[in-house]
Short mmCIF file of C-alpha atoms in Angstrom, two decimals:
data_model
loop_
_atom_site.label_atom_id
_atom_site.label_comp_id
_atom_site.label_asym_id
_atom_site.label_seq_id
_atom_site.Cartn_x
_atom_site.Cartn_y
_atom_site.Cartn_z
CA GLU A 1 -41.97 -33.77 -41.08
CA PRO A 2 -40.46 -37.19 -41.82
CA GLU A 3 -42.87 -40.09 -41.65
CA VAL A 4 -43.04 -43.83 -42.11
CA THR A 5 -44.81 -44.84 -45.30
CA GLN A 6 -46.38 -48.18 -46.16
CA THR A 7 -47.58 -49.73 -49.40
CA PRO A 8 -50.06 -50.87 -50.40
CA SER A 9 -52.73 -49.35 -48.20
CA HIS A 10 -54.97 -52.35 -48.84
CA GLN A 11 -54.00 -55.80 -50.10
CA VAL A 12 -56.47 -58.53 -50.94
CA THR A 13 -55.09 -62.01 -51.45
CA GLN A 14 -56.31 -65.57 -51.62
CA MET A 15 -55.58 -68.08 -48.92
CA GLY A 16 -52.29 -69.84 -49.53
CA GLN A 17 -50.77 -67.01 -51.54
CA GLU A 18 -47.61 -65.16 -50.60
CA VAL A 19 -47.79 -61.45 -49.82
CA ILE A 20 -45.11 -58.84 -49.29
CA LEU A 21 -45.91 -55.73 -47.33
CA ARG A 22 -43.59 -52.80 -47.83
CA CYS A 23 -42.47 -50.01 -45.57
CA VAL A 24 -40.13 -47.08 -45.92
CA PRO A 25 -38.91 -46.14 -42.43
CA ILE A 26 -37.71 -42.67 -41.47
CA SER A 27 -34.34 -42.21 -43.13
CA ASN A 28 -32.01 -41.83 -40.13
CA HIS A 29 -33.74 -44.54 -38.07
CA LEU A 30 -31.92 -47.77 -37.34
CA TYR A 31 -34.54 -49.96 -35.69
CA PHE A 32 -37.57 -51.30 -37.50
CA TYR A 33 -40.67 -53.08 -36.32
CA TRP A 34 -43.79 -54.82 -37.55
CA TYR A 35 -47.03 -54.98 -35.60
CA ARG A 36 -50.44 -56.25 -36.51
CA GLN A 37 -53.94 -55.37 -35.35
CA ILE A 38 -56.80 -57.74 -36.02
CA LEU A 39 -60.05 -55.82 -36.33
CA GLY A 40 -61.35 -54.89 -32.88
CA GLN A 41 -58.34 -56.33 -31.10
CA LYS A 42 -55.05 -55.10 -29.69
CA VAL A 43 -52.01 -53.94 -31.56
CA GLU A 44 -49.63 -56.91 -31.31
CA PHE A 45 -45.86 -56.92 -31.75
CA LEU A 46 -44.49 -59.21 -34.43
CA VAL A 47 -40.78 -58.51 -34.85
CA SER A 48 -38.00 -55.97 -34.43
CA PHE A 49 -35.02 -55.66 -36.77
CA TYR A 50 -31.63 -54.01 -36.42
CA ASN A 51 -28.41 -54.24 -38.37
CA ASN A 52 -29.93 -56.72 -40.81
CA GLU A 53 -30.93 -59.11 -38.08
CA ILE A 54 -34.05 -59.90 -36.11
CA SER A 55 -33.47 -58.58 -32.60
CA GLU A 56 -36.73 -59.67 -31.01
CA LYS A 57 -39.82 -61.55 -32.15
CA SER A 58 -43.11 -62.65 -30.70
CA GLU A 59 -44.80 -66.05 -30.71
CA ILE A 60 -46.96 -64.84 -33.60
CA PHE A 61 -43.89 -64.46 -35.83
CA ASP A 62 -43.58 -68.08 -36.88
CA ASP A 63 -41.94 -69.69 -39.90
CA GLN A 64 -44.50 -68.32 -42.33
CA PHE A 65 -43.26 -64.79 -41.66
CA SER A 66 -39.98 -63.24 -42.70
CA VAL A 67 -38.54 -59.73 -42.79
CA GLU A 68 -35.95 -58.16 -44.98
CA ARG A 69 -34.27 -54.88 -45.67
CA PRO A 70 -33.55 -55.41 -49.36
CA ASP A 71 -31.99 -51.99 -49.91
CA GLY A 72 -31.16 -48.84 -48.00
CA SER A 73 -34.71 -47.63 -47.72
CA ASN A 74 -37.29 -50.44 -47.76
CA PHE A 75 -38.25 -52.82 -44.99
CA THR A 76 -40.54 -55.69 -45.93
CA LEU A 77 -42.70 -58.28 -44.23
CA LYS A 78 -43.37 -61.45 -46.18
CA ILE A 79 -46.11 -63.90 -45.33
CA ARG A 80 -45.38 -67.11 -47.19
CA SER A 81 -48.72 -68.88 -47.27
CA THR A 82 -51.51 -66.67 -46.04
CA LYS A 83 -54.32 -67.94 -43.85
CA LEU A 84 -57.71 -66.40 -43.20
CA GLU A 85 -56.57 -65.46 -39.70
CA ASP A 86 -53.75 -63.33 -41.14
CA SER A 87 -56.36 -60.76 -42.12
CA ALA A 88 -55.42 -57.67 -40.12
CA MET A 89 -53.93 -54.21 -40.28
CA TYR A 90 -50.14 -54.43 -40.38
CA PHE A 91 -48.19 -51.50 -39.02
CA CYS A 92 -44.55 -50.77 -39.66
CA ALA A 93 -42.65 -48.61 -37.19
CA SER A 94 -39.13 -47.26 -36.86
CA SER A 95 -37.08 -45.66 -34.14
CA GLU A 96 -33.86 -43.73 -34.06
CA ALA A 97 -32.08 -45.98 -31.61
CA LEU A 98 -32.63 -48.92 -29.34
CA THR A 99 -36.15 -48.66 -28.19
CA SER A 100 -36.51 -47.22 -24.82
CA VAL A 101 -39.44 -45.02 -24.21
CA SER A 102 -37.28 -42.00 -24.85
CA TYR A 103 -36.63 -43.21 -28.37
CA GLU A 104 -40.12 -43.03 -29.76
CA GLN A 105 -41.35 -45.53 -32.29
CA TYR A 106 -42.98 -43.80 -35.25
CA PHE A 107 -45.75 -45.80 -36.85
CA GLY A 108 -46.81 -45.87 -40.47
CA PRO A 109 -50.46 -45.68 -41.54
CA GLY A 110 -50.74 -49.43 -41.94
CA THR A 111 -51.56 -51.93 -44.68
CA ARG A 112 -54.92 -53.63 -44.44
CA LEU A 113 -54.48 -57.26 -45.47
CA THR A 114 -57.61 -59.17 -46.40
CA VAL A 115 -57.24 -62.92 -46.99
CA THR A 116 -60.17 -64.54 -48.79
CA GLN B 1 -55.87 -62.96 -16.96
CA LYS B 2 -55.07 -60.64 -19.82
CA GLU B 3 -51.90 -58.58 -19.48
CA VAL B 4 -53.44 -55.19 -20.25
CA GLU B 5 -57.15 -54.46 -19.99
CA GLN B 6 -58.82 -51.39 -21.42
CA ASP B 7 -62.50 -50.63 -21.91
CA PRO B 8 -63.06 -50.18 -25.66
CA GLY B 9 -65.88 -47.66 -25.19
CA PRO B 10 -66.98 -45.68 -27.10
CA LEU B 11 -66.80 -42.82 -24.66
CA SER B 12 -68.83 -39.84 -25.82
CA VAL B 13 -68.40 -36.47 -24.10
CA PRO B 14 -69.32 -32.85 -24.85
CA GLU B 15 -66.64 -30.39 -25.84
CA GLY B 16 -64.91 -28.91 -22.79
CA ALA B 17 -65.45 -31.98 -20.59
CA ILE B 18 -62.71 -33.64 -18.58
CA VAL B 19 -62.05 -37.09 -19.95
CA SER B 20 -60.69 -39.98 -17.91
CA LEU B 21 -59.26 -43.02 -19.69
CA ASN B 22 -57.99 -46.02 -17.76
CA CYS B 23 -56.14 -49.30 -18.02
CA THR B 24 -55.34 -52.09 -15.65
CA TYR B 25 -52.53 -54.57 -16.01
CA SER B 26 -51.37 -57.78 -14.42
CA ASN B 27 -47.59 -57.83 -14.95
CA SER B 28 -45.93 -56.07 -12.03
CA ALA B 29 -42.61 -56.02 -13.92
CA PHE B 30 -43.78 -53.29 -16.32
CA GLN B 31 -41.80 -50.11 -15.75
CA TYR B 32 -42.79 -47.78 -18.58
CA PHE B 33 -46.36 -46.72 -19.17
CA MET B 34 -47.44 -45.05 -22.36
CA TRP B 35 -50.47 -43.55 -24.01
CA TYR B 36 -50.84 -43.57 -27.76
CA ARG B 37 -53.44 -41.76 -29.83
CA GLN B 38 -54.70 -43.36 -33.03
CA TYR B 39 -56.80 -41.45 -35.51
CA SER B 40 -58.91 -43.33 -38.02
CA ARG B 41 -56.82 -44.90 -40.80
CA LYS B 42 -53.57 -43.87 -39.10
CA GLY B 43 -50.94 -45.62 -37.04
CA PRO B 44 -50.58 -45.08 -33.28
CA GLU B 45 -48.78 -41.92 -32.20
CA LEU B 46 -47.03 -41.68 -28.84
CA LEU B 47 -48.77 -39.09 -26.69
CA MET B 48 -47.12 -39.44 -23.31
CA TYR B 49 -45.02 -41.80 -21.29
CA THR B 50 -44.32 -42.22 -17.59
CA TYR B 51 -41.67 -44.17 -15.80
CA SER B 52 -42.81 -46.03 -12.69
CA SER B 53 -45.46 -44.50 -10.45
CA GLY B 54 -46.48 -40.89 -10.40
CA ASN B 55 -48.01 -38.15 -12.50
CA LYS B 56 -46.89 -36.41 -15.64
CA GLU B 57 -48.52 -33.39 -17.19
CA ASP B 58 -48.25 -32.10 -20.75
CA GLY B 59 -50.60 -29.28 -21.63
CA ARG B 60 -54.17 -30.54 -21.37
CA PHE B 61 -53.03 -34.12 -20.79
CA THR B 62 -52.10 -35.74 -17.48
CA ALA B 63 -50.91 -39.33 -17.13
CA GLN B 64 -51.08 -41.10 -13.80
CA VAL B 65 -49.57 -44.43 -12.79
CA ASP B 66 -50.39 -46.33 -9.63
CA LYS B 67 -48.15 -49.39 -9.63
CA SER B 68 -49.50 -50.66 -6.31
CA SER B 69 -52.95 -50.97 -7.88
CA LYS B 70 -51.63 -51.80 -11.36
CA TYR B 71 -53.77 -49.00 -12.73
CA ILE B 72 -52.96 -46.18 -15.12
CA SER B 73 -55.01 -43.20 -16.25
CA LEU B 74 -54.97 -40.47 -18.84
CA PHE B 75 -56.90 -37.29 -18.16
CA ILE B 76 -57.76 -34.82 -20.89
CA ARG B 77 -58.86 -31.38 -19.75
CA ASP B 78 -60.98 -29.05 -21.87
CA SER B 79 -61.55 -31.78 -24.43
CA GLN B 80 -61.85 -30.73 -28.06
CA PRO B 81 -63.50 -32.39 -31.07
CA SER B 82 -59.99 -32.85 -32.46
CA ASP B 83 -59.27 -35.15 -29.50
CA SER B 84 -61.72 -37.65 -30.98
CA ALA B 85 -59.61 -40.74 -31.58
CA THR B 86 -58.79 -44.11 -30.12
CA TYR B 87 -56.48 -43.96 -27.11
CA LEU B 88 -54.23 -46.95 -26.53
CA CYS B 89 -52.44 -47.60 -23.30
CA ALA B 90 -49.22 -49.55 -23.53
CA MET B 91 -46.58 -50.84 -21.14
CA SER B 92 -43.04 -52.08 -21.44
CA GLY B 93 -39.86 -52.79 -19.51
CA SER B 94 -40.70 -56.32 -18.44
CA GLY B 95 -37.72 -58.65 -18.83
CA GLY B 96 -35.60 -55.84 -20.25
CA SER B 97 -37.77 -55.44 -23.34
CA TYR B 98 -38.93 -52.03 -24.42
CA ILE B 99 -41.45 -53.44 -26.88
CA PRO B 100 -44.86 -52.08 -25.85
CA THR B 101 -47.72 -54.35 -24.85
CA PHE B 102 -50.89 -52.60 -25.89
CA GLY B 103 -54.40 -52.42 -24.53
CA ARG B 104 -57.35 -52.68 -26.92
CA GLY B 105 -57.83 -48.93 -27.02
CA THR B 106 -60.72 -46.73 -25.94
CA SER B 107 -62.65 -44.89 -28.64
CA LEU B 108 -63.27 -41.29 -27.58
CA ILE B 109 -65.80 -39.03 -29.26
CA VAL B 110 -65.88 -35.36 -28.31
CA HIS B 111 -68.95 -33.72 -29.75
CA PRO B 112 -69.27 -29.94 -30.23
#
């Protein structure tokens, strides 16, 4: 069964450093998403991406964040200058078409980012 | 007032019990109501969704939406140890966006 994969599973970085989180969405999916979940808190939407453009983003997704689809398979989230409060689990998701509930978002297993 | 409220639990039940999981919400514009299941060290997985008010049944799972009360429920019949997971409610459709707004999740433990 096709699945979304994410690397690394755990990333430790120092405050102020740049990190890139990587995702390989399901191959025939066209819409891609990043979410984050701070420990003990809700899953929060960051950004959605379609046709090489951001289609929707939340207030959390400020100038320190960027997304890219550098090739035909990877989808990345870059955090330019990490802060302690960026420590969270970051989930990538993809969907076949424009998200309505009937087009399910498939989530990856997440990357745990720890900023020290 | 938070948009989606969900008791984090944990909720511990014996195998075979009927489980009731609930969420309340404040945004009356939500149209789609979803339940996700999240196993440890995994991403959320869509379990069921319902449009507007009403009930939906899928095997041992029943989702209920009461828009007048802004209250949704997930019932699990004949619960199994394999149902042990965190259950996240989520809602969307406000302002034309299908991006889900999640609750905190309820941790369910079904013990043999």
